[in-house]
Amino acid sequence: MDHSARITAFTGLVGPPPGPAPAVDWAAVEGRLGTPLPGDYKALVSAYGAAEIGGPGAAIRLHPPCVSTDGRFEYAAWIVETHRHSAIRPGMFTARRRSFLPEEGGLLAFATTRSGDHLFWNTGESDDPDEWPVTLMTTNVAVGVSEPWVDYELPFLELVFTLLRTGVPHPGEPGGLLGPLSPQIRIWPPPAGAAPWSPPPEGTAVDARQHAALTEGSGLDAVTALVPPPLEPYLGEGTWEQVFERLGTRLPPDFVSLAERYGAGNWSWWLDMSAPLSLDRPRETGARGHRRRHA
């Protein structure tokens, strides 16, 4: 199917690509995944790359096959981690279970929202990838209040157009709606300037550096390899000396080092780290919003 007219319509809404997109060997990607991918997605990614669609309030971020120059994003590792996390996390809210590729007919991750929710294709709904509807898994729903899974009866690019024009239902967003998104586009960090992705050899660790950190590493170096720290960690407006004076004691050096690298945030929804240098608001999670760390 020729998707050029629909990509032209998308460009008419958000503007031209903000920069060059890394080349993608789609045959290699699809061979590694064990399935063809939707043609409209391949056409959009080939033109726009790791696009963030939307504005400061809400956006979706495409996670295409690429490798960031700083090692913070690697396509295959992201797929594995997202599927693992999404198989575990919803169990805190619902008894409903979903399957994921490589299981036949499973969900396949391709994007996130700015607030950290995951977007998947439901590959079991059709033999034609262009007809795969999109499913969302939200992590913003209060425990026991709502169903974290939302099944949209829309394939990829139709969902994108709907997000831009009217928005779609989303139980974790204010007003229960994601969108309408601002018609803006940029390449989101860290994939900005990313290199092309090549499938790792069969039988090897998806990310050799992370595998080594998990099996052999220790200390902060191992932690940062497993959980890349934020580009701009938020610590608060005070100083460590002010904190020590208020506490009446100094803090362990390894805690200080960890806090300086990661700032405020939440580690896999079990360890909540307040901004360590926020002297007046001890529960502050930072001006840039709540951060999640998937350890």
PDB file of C-alpha atoms in Angstrom:
ATOM      1  CA  MET A   1       0.000   0.000   0.000  1.00  0.00           C
ATOM      2  CA  ASP A   2       1.229   3.480  -0.869  1.00  0.00           C
ATOM      3  CA  HIS A   3       1.216   5.617   2.277  1.00  0.00           C
ATOM      4  CA  SER A   4       2.677   8.774   0.721  1.00  0.00           C
ATOM      5  CA  ALA A   5      -0.647  10.654   0.678  1.00  0.00           C
ATOM      6  CA  ARG A   6      -1.200   9.999   4.394  1.00  0.00           C
ATOM      7  CA  ILE A   7       2.343  11.059   5.281  1.00  0.00           C
ATOM      8  CA  THR A   8       1.756  14.239   3.275  1.00  0.00           C
ATOM      9  CA  ALA A   9      -1.424  14.839   5.290  1.00  0.00           C
ATOM     10  CA  PHE A  10       0.537  14.287   8.509  1.00  0.00           C
ATOM     11  CA  THR A  11       3.177  16.788   7.374  1.00  0.00           C
ATOM     12  CA  GLY A  12       0.388  19.257   6.681  1.00  0.00           C
ATOM     13  CA  LEU A  13      -0.658  19.018  10.319  1.00  0.00           C
ATOM     14  CA  VAL A  14       2.697  19.092  12.141  1.00  0.00           C
ATOM     15  CA  GLY A  15       5.234  20.368   9.623  1.00  0.00           C
ATOM     16  CA  PRO A  16       8.247  18.788   7.918  1.00  0.00           C
ATOM     17  CA  PRO A  17      10.741  16.487   9.669  1.00  0.00           C
ATOM     18  CA  PRO A  18      12.803  18.471  12.209  1.00  0.00           C
ATOM     19  CA  GLY A  19      15.998  16.670  11.182  1.00  0.00           C
ATOM     20  CA  PRO A  20      17.390  13.647   9.359  1.00  0.00           C
ATOM     21  CA  ALA A  21      16.109  10.237  10.462  1.00  0.00           C
ATOM     22  CA  PRO A  22      18.509   7.314  10.930  1.00  0.00           C
ATOM     23  CA  ALA A  23      18.308   4.708   8.177  1.00  0.00           C
ATOM     24  CA  VAL A  24      16.346   1.582   9.078  1.00  0.00           C
ATOM     25  CA  ASP A  25      16.906  -1.874   7.619  1.00  0.00           C
ATOM     26  CA  TRP A  26      13.261  -2.903   7.862  1.00  0.00           C
ATOM     27  CA  ALA A  27      13.911  -6.432   6.604  1.00  0.00           C
ATOM     28  CA  ALA A  28      16.405  -6.985   9.444  1.00  0.00           C
ATOM     29  CA  VAL A  29      14.072  -5.431  12.023  1.00  0.00           C
ATOM     30  CA  GLU A  30      11.092  -7.510  10.923  1.00  0.00           C
ATOM     31  CA  GLY A  31      13.246 -10.635  10.745  1.00  0.00           C
ATOM     32  CA  ARG A  32      14.350 -10.144  14.347  1.00  0.00           C
ATOM     33  CA  LEU A  33      10.815  -9.394  15.560  1.00  0.00           C
ATOM     34  CA  GLY A  34       9.406 -12.326  13.605  1.00  0.00           C
ATOM     35  CA  THR A  35       6.630 -10.235  12.068  1.00  0.00           C
ATOM     36  CA  PRO A  36       6.119  -7.534   9.435  1.00  0.00           C
ATOM     37  CA  LEU A  37       5.312  -4.051  10.718  1.00  0.00           C
ATOM     38  CA  PRO A  38       2.579  -1.611   9.664  1.00  0.00           C
ATOM     39  CA  GLY A  39       3.446   0.226   6.466  1.00  0.00           C
ATOM     40  CA  ASP A  40       2.252   3.635   7.701  1.00  0.00           C
ATOM     41  CA  TYR A  41       4.527   3.324  10.739  1.00  0.00           C
ATOM     42  CA  LYS A  42       7.525   2.420   8.578  1.00  0.00           C
ATOM     43  CA  ALA A  43       6.798   5.320   6.239  1.00  0.00           C
ATOM     44  CA  LEU A  44       6.464   7.816   9.107  1.00  0.00           C
ATOM     45  CA  VAL A  45       9.576   6.604  10.950  1.00  0.00           C
ATOM     46  CA  SER A  46      11.609   6.575   7.733  1.00  0.00           C
ATOM     47  CA  ALA A  47      10.757  10.254   7.296  1.00  0.00           C
ATOM     48  CA  TYR A  48      10.636  11.544  10.889  1.00  0.00           C
ATOM     49  CA  GLY A  49      12.692   9.138  13.026  1.00  0.00           C
ATOM     50  CA  ALA A  50      12.252   9.249  16.817  1.00  0.00           C
ATOM     51  CA  ALA A  51       9.510  11.845  16.699  1.00  0.00           C
ATOM     52  CA  GLU A  52       7.770  13.398  19.671  1.00  0.00           C
ATOM     53  CA  ILE A  53       4.322  14.461  18.482  1.00  0.00           C
ATOM     54  CA  GLY A  54       2.613  17.087  20.653  1.00  0.00           C
ATOM     55  CA  GLY A  55       3.518  20.018  22.842  1.00  0.00           C
ATOM     56  CA  PRO A  56       4.555  20.726  26.437  1.00  0.00           C
ATOM     57  CA  GLY A  57       1.291  19.426  27.924  1.00  0.00           C
ATOM     58  CA  ALA A  58       0.938  16.016  26.280  1.00  0.00           C
ATOM     59  CA  ALA A  59       2.752  14.105  23.563  1.00  0.00           C
ATOM     60  CA  ILE A  60       3.542  10.653  22.229  1.00  0.00           C
ATOM     61  CA  ARG A  61       7.102   9.532  21.515  1.00  0.00           C
ATOM     62  CA  LEU A  62       7.910   7.019  18.800  1.00  0.00           C
ATOM     63  CA  HIS A  63      10.638   4.509  19.703  1.00  0.00           C
ATOM     64  CA  PRO A  64      11.958   3.406  16.305  1.00  0.00           C
ATOM     65  CA  PRO A  65      14.810   0.994  15.549  1.00  0.00           C
ATOM     66  CA  CYS A  66      17.905   3.049  16.421  1.00  0.00           C
ATOM     67  CA  VAL A  67      20.678   3.365  19.004  1.00  0.00           C
ATOM     68  CA  SER A  68      21.288   6.630  20.851  1.00  0.00           C
ATOM     69  CA  THR A  69      24.839   7.951  20.780  1.00  0.00           C
ATOM     70  CA  ASP A  70      25.030   7.974  24.596  1.00  0.00           C
ATOM     71  CA  GLY A  71      23.812   4.378  24.961  1.00  0.00           C
ATOM     72  CA  ARG A  72      20.635   5.404  26.802  1.00  0.00           C
ATOM     73  CA  PHE A  73      18.338   3.931  24.147  1.00  0.00           C
ATOM     74  CA  GLU A  74      18.752   0.692  22.221  1.00  0.00           C
ATOM     75  CA  TYR A  75      15.725  -0.584  20.319  1.00  0.00           C
ATOM     76  CA  ALA A  76      15.832  -4.279  21.199  1.00  0.00           C
ATOM     77  CA  ALA A  77      16.591  -3.604  24.864  1.00  0.00           C
ATOM     78  CA  TRP A  78      13.687  -1.156  25.021  1.00  0.00           C
ATOM     79  CA  ILE A  79      11.285  -3.721  23.534  1.00  0.00           C
ATOM     80  CA  VAL A  80      12.364  -6.412  26.022  1.00  0.00           C
ATOM     81  CA  GLU A  81      12.177  -4.112  29.046  1.00  0.00           C
ATOM     82  CA  THR A  82       8.845  -2.569  28.027  1.00  0.00           C
ATOM     83  CA  HIS A  83       7.244  -5.973  27.477  1.00  0.00           C
ATOM     84  CA  ARG A  84       8.643  -7.275  30.786  1.00  0.00           C
ATOM     85  CA  HIS A  85       7.468  -4.241  32.716  1.00  0.00           C
ATOM     86  CA  SER A  86       4.040  -4.209  31.062  1.00  0.00           C
ATOM     87  CA  ALA A  87       3.497  -7.878  31.862  1.00  0.00           C
ATOM     88  CA  ILE A  88       4.161  -7.229  35.565  1.00  0.00           C
ATOM     89  CA  ARG A  89       2.858  -3.740  36.366  1.00  0.00           C
ATOM     90  CA  PRO A  90      -0.870  -4.128  35.492  1.00  0.00           C
ATOM     91  CA  GLY A  91      -1.145  -7.036  37.914  1.00  0.00           C
ATOM     92  CA  MET A  92      -1.217  -4.443  40.706  1.00  0.00           C
ATOM     93  CA  PHE A  93      -4.511  -3.100  39.300  1.00  0.00           C
ATOM     94  CA  THR A  94      -6.349  -5.868  37.450  1.00  0.00           C
ATOM     95  CA  ALA A  95      -6.514  -9.626  37.027  1.00  0.00           C
ATOM     96  CA  ARG A  96      -6.590  -9.186  33.249  1.00  0.00           C
ATOM     97  CA  ARG A  97      -3.446 -10.531  31.592  1.00  0.00           C
ATOM     98  CA  ARG A  98      -2.071  -9.626  28.187  1.00  0.00           C
ATOM     99  CA  SER A  99       0.509 -11.498  26.116  1.00  0.00           C
ATOM    100  CA  PHE A 100       3.473  -9.946  24.318  1.00  0.00           C
ATOM    101  CA  LEU A 101       5.619 -10.830  21.354  1.00  0.00           C
ATOM    102  CA  PRO A 102       7.374 -13.178  20.720  1.00  0.00           C
ATOM    103  CA  GLU A 103       4.257 -15.025  21.950  1.00  0.00           C
ATOM    104  CA  GLU A 104       2.000 -15.481  18.933  1.00  0.00           C
ATOM    105  CA  GLY A 105      -0.617 -12.740  18.666  1.00  0.00           C
ATOM    106  CA  GLY A 106       0.989 -10.739  21.487  1.00  0.00           C
ATOM    107  CA  LEU A 107       1.280  -7.010  21.932  1.00  0.00           C
ATOM    108  CA  LEU A 108       4.254  -5.181  20.394  1.00  0.00           C
ATOM    109  CA  ALA A 109       5.450  -1.881  21.881  1.00  0.00           C
ATOM    110  CA  PHE A 110       6.209   1.034  19.568  1.00  0.00           C
ATOM    111  CA  ALA A 111       5.747   4.281  21.521  1.00  0.00           C
ATOM    112  CA  THR A 112       5.203   5.963  24.888  1.00  0.00           C
ATOM    113  CA  THR A 113       3.313   9.004  26.072  1.00  0.00           C
ATOM    114  CA  ARG A 114       5.197  11.841  27.709  1.00  0.00           C
ATOM    115  CA  SER A 115       3.813  10.716  31.081  1.00  0.00           C
ATOM    116  CA  GLY A 116       5.365   7.266  30.625  1.00  0.00           C
ATOM    117  CA  ASP A 117       2.452   5.159  29.401  1.00  0.00           C
ATOM    118  CA  HIS A 118       3.056   2.515  26.714  1.00  0.00           C
ATOM    119  CA  LEU A 119       1.480   2.138  23.273  1.00  0.00           C
ATOM    120  CA  PHE A 120       1.352  -1.270  21.567  1.00  0.00           C
ATOM    121  CA  TRP A 121       0.033  -2.885  18.441  1.00  0.00           C
ATOM    122  CA  ASN A 122      -2.356  -5.755  19.081  1.00  0.00           C
ATOM    123  CA  THR A 123      -0.850  -8.179  16.568  1.00  0.00           C
ATOM    124  CA  GLY A 124      -3.438 -10.879  17.218  1.00  0.00           C
ATOM    125  CA  GLU A 125      -6.339  -8.837  15.826  1.00  0.00           C
ATOM    126  CA  SER A 126      -5.452  -9.155  12.143  1.00  0.00           C
ATOM    127  CA  ASP A 127      -3.136 -10.956   9.742  1.00  0.00           C
ATOM    128  CA  ASP A 128      -2.588  -7.583   8.041  1.00  0.00           C
ATOM    129  CA  PRO A 129      -0.211  -5.365  10.080  1.00  0.00           C
ATOM    130  CA  ASP A 130      -1.798  -2.260   8.546  1.00  0.00           C
ATOM    131  CA  GLU A 131      -4.994  -3.230  10.381  1.00  0.00           C
ATOM    132  CA  TRP A 132      -3.436  -3.813  13.814  1.00  0.00           C
ATOM    133  CA  PRO A 133      -5.314  -1.692  16.374  1.00  0.00           C
ATOM    134  CA  VAL A 134      -3.412   0.201  19.050  1.00  0.00           C
ATOM    135  CA  THR A 135      -3.615  -0.643  22.769  1.00  0.00           C
ATOM    136  CA  LEU A 136      -2.491   1.614  25.617  1.00  0.00           C
ATOM    137  CA  MET A 137      -1.257   0.559  29.048  1.00  0.00           C
ATOM    138  CA  THR A 138      -1.356   3.404  31.546  1.00  0.00           C
ATOM    139  CA  THR A 139       0.627   3.513  34.770  1.00  0.00           C
ATOM    140  CA  ASN A 140      -1.123   6.652  36.063  1.00  0.00           C
ATOM    141  CA  VAL A 141      -4.285   4.985  37.332  1.00  0.00           C
ATOM    142  CA  ALA A 142      -4.802   4.877  41.099  1.00  0.00           C
ATOM    143  CA  VAL A 143      -4.792   1.332  42.493  1.00  0.00           C
ATOM    144  CA  GLY A 144      -8.188  -0.318  42.160  1.00  0.00           C
ATOM    145  CA  VAL A 145      -9.890   2.649  40.514  1.00  0.00           C
ATOM    146  CA  SER A 146      -9.769   1.878  36.821  1.00  0.00           C
ATOM    147  CA  GLU A 147      -8.642  -0.569  34.180  1.00  0.00           C
ATOM    148  CA  PRO A 148      -5.058   0.202  33.026  1.00  0.00           C
ATOM    149  CA  TRP A 149      -5.625  -1.220  29.527  1.00  0.00           C
ATOM    150  CA  VAL A 150      -7.341   0.810  26.799  1.00  0.00           C
ATOM    151  CA  ASP A 151      -8.025  -0.850  23.441  1.00  0.00           C
ATOM    152  CA  TYR A 152      -8.441   1.643  20.611  1.00  0.00           C
ATOM    153  CA  GLU A 153     -10.176   0.399  17.485  1.00  0.00           C
ATOM    154  CA  LEU A 154      -7.728   2.380  15.377  1.00  0.00           C
ATOM    155  CA  PRO A 155      -4.507   1.459  13.555  1.00  0.00           C
ATOM    156  CA  PHE A 156      -1.347   3.503  14.006  1.00  0.00           C
ATOM    157  CA  LEU A 157      -1.690   6.551  11.774  1.00  0.00           C
ATOM    158  CA  GLU A 158      -5.437   6.857  12.277  1.00  0.00           C
ATOM    159  CA  LEU A 159      -4.782   7.004  16.011  1.00  0.00           C
ATOM    160  CA  VAL A 160      -2.154   9.708  15.473  1.00  0.00           C
ATOM    161  CA  PHE A 161      -4.587  11.803  13.413  1.00  0.00           C
ATOM    162  CA  THR A 162      -7.273  11.353  16.079  1.00  0.00           C
ATOM    163  CA  LEU A 163      -4.835  12.379  18.820  1.00  0.00           C
ATOM    164  CA  LEU A 164      -4.062  15.555  16.928  1.00  0.00           C
ATOM    165  CA  ARG A 165      -7.653  16.427  16.067  1.00  0.00           C
ATOM    166  CA  THR A 166      -9.850  15.386  18.983  1.00  0.00           C
ATOM    167  CA  GLY A 167      -7.891  13.247  21.438  1.00  0.00           C
ATOM    168  CA  VAL A 168      -8.663   9.705  22.645  1.00  0.00           C
ATOM    169  CA  PRO A 169      -9.950   8.266  25.942  1.00  0.00           C
ATOM    170  CA  HIS A 170      -7.264   7.827  28.593  1.00  0.00           C
ATOM    171  CA  PRO A 171      -8.172   7.059  32.230  1.00  0.00           C
ATOM    172  CA  GLY A 172      -4.886   8.389  33.571  1.00  0.00           C
ATOM    173  CA  GLU A 173      -5.067  11.860  32.007  1.00  0.00           C
ATOM    174  CA  PRO A 174      -6.950  14.912  33.345  1.00  0.00           C
ATOM    175  CA  GLY A 175     -10.505  14.770  32.091  1.00  0.00           C
ATOM    176  CA  GLY A 176      -9.993  11.195  30.928  1.00  0.00           C
ATOM    177  CA  LEU A 177      -8.655  12.334  27.547  1.00  0.00           C
ATOM    178  CA  LEU A 178      -5.247  12.232  25.885  1.00  0.00           C
ATOM    179  CA  GLY A 179      -5.176  15.141  23.444  1.00  0.00           C
ATOM    180  CA  PRO A 180      -5.967  16.869  21.296  1.00  0.00           C
ATOM    181  CA  LEU A 181      -2.202  17.123  20.902  1.00  0.00           C
ATOM    182  CA  SER A 182      -0.567  20.340  19.867  1.00  0.00           C
ATOM    183  CA  PRO A 183       0.484  20.076  16.181  1.00  0.00           C
ATOM    184  CA  GLN A 184       4.200  20.211  16.971  1.00  0.00           C
ATOM    185  CA  ILE A 185       7.004  17.764  16.298  1.00  0.00           C
ATOM    186  CA  ARG A 186      10.597  17.350  17.406  1.00  0.00           C
ATOM    187  CA  ILE A 187      13.179  14.612  17.886  1.00  0.00           C
ATOM    188  CA  TRP A 188      13.112  13.756  21.566  1.00  0.00           C
ATOM    189  CA  PRO A 189      16.314  13.089  23.531  1.00  0.00           C
ATOM    190  CA  PRO A 190      18.142  10.778  23.903  1.00  0.00           C
ATOM    191  CA  PRO A 191      17.460   9.377  20.361  1.00  0.00           C
ATOM    192  CA  ALA A 192      18.325  12.769  18.829  1.00  0.00           C
ATOM    193  CA  GLY A 193      21.281  12.098  16.520  1.00  0.00           C
ATOM    194  CA  ALA A 194      20.820   8.339  16.924  1.00  0.00           C
ATOM    195  CA  ALA A 195      22.658   5.779  14.798  1.00  0.00           C
ATOM    196  CA  PRO A 196      21.030   2.963  12.779  1.00  0.00           C
ATOM    197  CA  TRP A 197      20.161  -0.196  14.687  1.00  0.00           C
ATOM    198  CA  SER A 198      21.408  -3.666  13.817  1.00  0.00           C
ATOM    199  CA  PRO A 199      19.936  -6.796  15.450  1.00  0.00           C
ATOM    200  CA  PRO A 200      22.342  -8.424  17.915  1.00  0.00           C
ATOM    201  CA  PRO A 201      23.333 -12.003  17.059  1.00  0.00           C
ATOM    202  CA  GLU A 202      20.894 -14.674  18.211  1.00  0.00           C
ATOM    203  CA  GLY A 203      21.710 -16.036  21.636  1.00  0.00           C
ATOM    204  CA  THR A 204      23.561 -12.929  22.830  1.00  0.00           C
ATOM    205  CA  ALA A 205      22.417 -10.511  25.512  1.00  0.00           C
ATOM    206  CA  VAL A 206      20.306  -7.723  24.096  1.00  0.00           C
ATOM    207  CA  ASP A 207      22.530  -5.163  25.826  1.00  0.00           C
ATOM    208  CA  ALA A 208      25.943  -6.618  26.670  1.00  0.00           C
ATOM    209  CA  ARG A 209      26.852  -3.665  28.891  1.00  0.00           C
ATOM    210  CA  GLN A 210      23.703  -4.048  30.993  1.00  0.00           C
ATOM    211  CA  HIS A 211      24.101  -7.817  31.142  1.00  0.00           C
ATOM    212  CA  ALA A 212      27.630  -7.403  32.493  1.00  0.00           C
ATOM    213  CA  ALA A 213      26.443  -4.844  35.029  1.00  0.00           C
ATOM    214  CA  LEU A 214      23.694  -7.182  36.221  1.00  0.00           C
ATOM    215  CA  THR A 215      25.868 -10.279  36.500  1.00  0.00           C
ATOM    216  CA  GLU A 216      29.265  -8.847  37.445  1.00  0.00           C
ATOM    217  CA  GLY A 217      28.931  -5.172  38.333  1.00  0.00           C
ATOM    218  CA  SER A 218      28.567  -3.335  41.613  1.00  0.00           C
ATOM    219  CA  GLY A 219      28.112   0.164  42.937  1.00  0.00           C
ATOM    220  CA  LEU A 220      26.942   3.263  41.111  1.00  0.00           C
ATOM    221  CA  ASP A 221      28.571   2.273  37.814  1.00  0.00           C
ATOM    222  CA  ALA A 222      26.422  -0.860  37.666  1.00  0.00           C
ATOM    223  CA  VAL A 223      23.278   1.054  38.614  1.00  0.00           C
ATOM    224  CA  THR A 224      23.778   3.686  35.896  1.00  0.00           C
ATOM    225  CA  ALA A 225      24.395   0.967  33.320  1.00  0.00           C
ATOM    226  CA  LEU A 226      21.145  -0.763  34.250  1.00  0.00           C
ATOM    227  CA  VAL A 227      19.054   2.387  34.733  1.00  0.00           C
ATOM    228  CA  PRO A 228      20.343   5.336  32.661  1.00  0.00           C
ATOM    229  CA  PRO A 229      20.083   8.521  34.754  1.00  0.00           C
ATOM    230  CA  PRO A 230      17.997  11.482  33.556  1.00  0.00           C
ATOM    231  CA  LEU A 231      19.618  14.092  31.359  1.00  0.00           C
ATOM    232  CA  GLU A 232      18.690  16.798  33.875  1.00  0.00           C
ATOM    233  CA  PRO A 233      18.284  15.319  37.378  1.00  0.00           C
ATOM    234  CA  TYR A 234      16.254  17.509  39.702  1.00  0.00           C
ATOM    235  CA  LEU A 235      17.768  17.870  43.181  1.00  0.00           C
ATOM    236  CA  GLY A 236      16.059  20.994  44.529  1.00  0.00           C
ATOM    237  CA  GLU A 237      17.288  24.503  45.202  1.00  0.00           C
ATOM    238  CA  GLY A 238      19.407  24.029  48.319  1.00  0.00           C
ATOM    239  CA  THR A 239      22.922  22.712  48.929  1.00  0.00           C
ATOM    240  CA  TRP A 240      24.243  19.577  50.578  1.00  0.00           C
ATOM    241  CA  GLU A 241      25.830  21.629  53.360  1.00  0.00           C
ATOM    242  CA  GLN A 242      22.437  23.134  54.163  1.00  0.00           C
ATOM    243  CA  VAL A 243      20.907  19.660  54.273  1.00  0.00           C
ATOM    244  CA  PHE A 244      23.680  18.338  56.539  1.00  0.00           C
ATOM    245  CA  GLU A 245      23.301  21.300  58.869  1.00  0.00           C
ATOM    246  CA  ARG A 246      19.527  20.809  59.115  1.00  0.00           C
ATOM    247  CA  LEU A 247      19.889  17.065  59.737  1.00  0.00           C
ATOM    248  CA  GLY A 248      22.744  17.485  62.183  1.00  0.00           C
ATOM    249  CA  THR A 249      24.778  14.860  60.342  1.00  0.00           C
ATOM    250  CA  ARG A 250      26.370  14.171  57.005  1.00  0.00           C
ATOM    251  CA  LEU A 251      24.879  11.523  54.728  1.00  0.00           C
ATOM    252  CA  PRO A 252      26.601   8.432  53.280  1.00  0.00           C
ATOM    253  CA  PRO A 253      28.712   9.292  50.237  1.00  0.00           C
ATOM    254  CA  ASP A 254      27.101   6.559  48.110  1.00  0.00           C
ATOM    255  CA  PHE A 255      23.638   8.058  48.763  1.00  0.00           C
ATOM    256  CA  VAL A 256      24.879  11.525  47.832  1.00  0.00           C
ATOM    257  CA  SER A 257      26.418  10.195  44.614  1.00  0.00           C
ATOM    258  CA  LEU A 258      23.226   8.341  43.695  1.00  0.00           C
ATOM    259  CA  ALA A 259      21.049  11.374  44.449  1.00  0.00           C
ATOM    260  CA  GLU A 260      23.257  13.665  42.360  1.00  0.00           C
ATOM    261  CA  ARG A 261      23.020  11.348  39.345  1.00  0.00           C
ATOM    262  CA  TYR A 262      19.274  10.664  39.497  1.00  0.00           C
ATOM    263  CA  GLY A 263      17.620  13.424  41.512  1.00  0.00           C
ATOM    264  CA  ALA A 264      13.963  13.093  42.482  1.00  0.00           C
ATOM    265  CA  GLY A 265      11.891  10.233  41.127  1.00  0.00           C
ATOM    266  CA  ASN A 266      10.356   6.837  41.703  1.00  0.00           C
ATOM    267  CA  TRP A 267      12.211   3.563  41.223  1.00  0.00           C
ATOM    268  CA  SER A 268       9.885   0.960  39.701  1.00  0.00           C
ATOM    269  CA  TRP A 269       6.996   2.161  41.876  1.00  0.00           C
ATOM    270  CA  TRP A 270       8.547   0.855  45.116  1.00  0.00           C
ATOM    271  CA  LEU A 271      11.167   3.448  46.167  1.00  0.00           C
ATOM    272  CA  ASP A 272      10.131   7.097  46.159  1.00  0.00           C
ATOM    273  CA  MET A 273      13.068   9.535  46.147  1.00  0.00           C
ATOM    274  CA  SER A 274      12.239  13.114  47.088  1.00  0.00           C
ATOM    275  CA  ALA A 275      14.353  15.983  45.804  1.00  0.00           C
ATOM    276  CA  PRO A 276      17.280  15.777  48.257  1.00  0.00           C
ATOM    277  CA  LEU A 277      18.087  19.497  48.208  1.00  0.00           C
ATOM    278  CA  SER A 278      14.479  20.693  48.451  1.00  0.00           C
ATOM    279  CA  LEU A 279      14.588  22.160  51.960  1.00  0.00           C
ATOM    280  CA  ASP A 280      11.039  23.500  52.210  1.00  0.00           C
ATOM    281  CA  ARG A 281       9.084  20.755  50.384  1.00  0.00           C
ATOM    282  CA  PRO A 282      10.535  17.366  51.324  1.00  0.00           C
ATOM    283  CA  ARG A 283       8.154  15.401  49.072  1.00  0.00           C
ATOM    284  CA  GLU A 284       8.897  17.436  45.967  1.00  0.00           C
ATOM    285  CA  THR A 285       9.489  15.340  42.837  1.00  0.00           C
ATOM    286  CA  GLY A 286      10.797  18.113  40.638  1.00  0.00           C
ATOM    287  CA  ALA A 287       9.598  20.904  38.391  1.00  0.00           C
ATOM    288  CA  ARG A 288       9.726  18.602  35.387  1.00  0.00           C
ATOM    289  CA  GLY A 289       7.204  16.173  36.857  1.00  0.00           C
ATOM    290  CA  HIS A 290       7.265  12.701  38.309  1.00  0.00           C
ATOM    291  CA  ARG A 291      10.035  10.491  36.956  1.00  0.00           C
ATOM    292  CA  ARG A 292       9.934   6.718  36.839  1.00  0.00           C
ATOM    293  CA  ARG A 293      12.922   4.413  36.843  1.00  0.00           C
ATOM    294  CA  HIS A 294      12.404   0.889  35.577  1.00  0.00           C
ATOM    295  CA  ALA A 295      15.019  -1.148  37.401  1.00  0.00           C
TER     296      ALA A 295
END
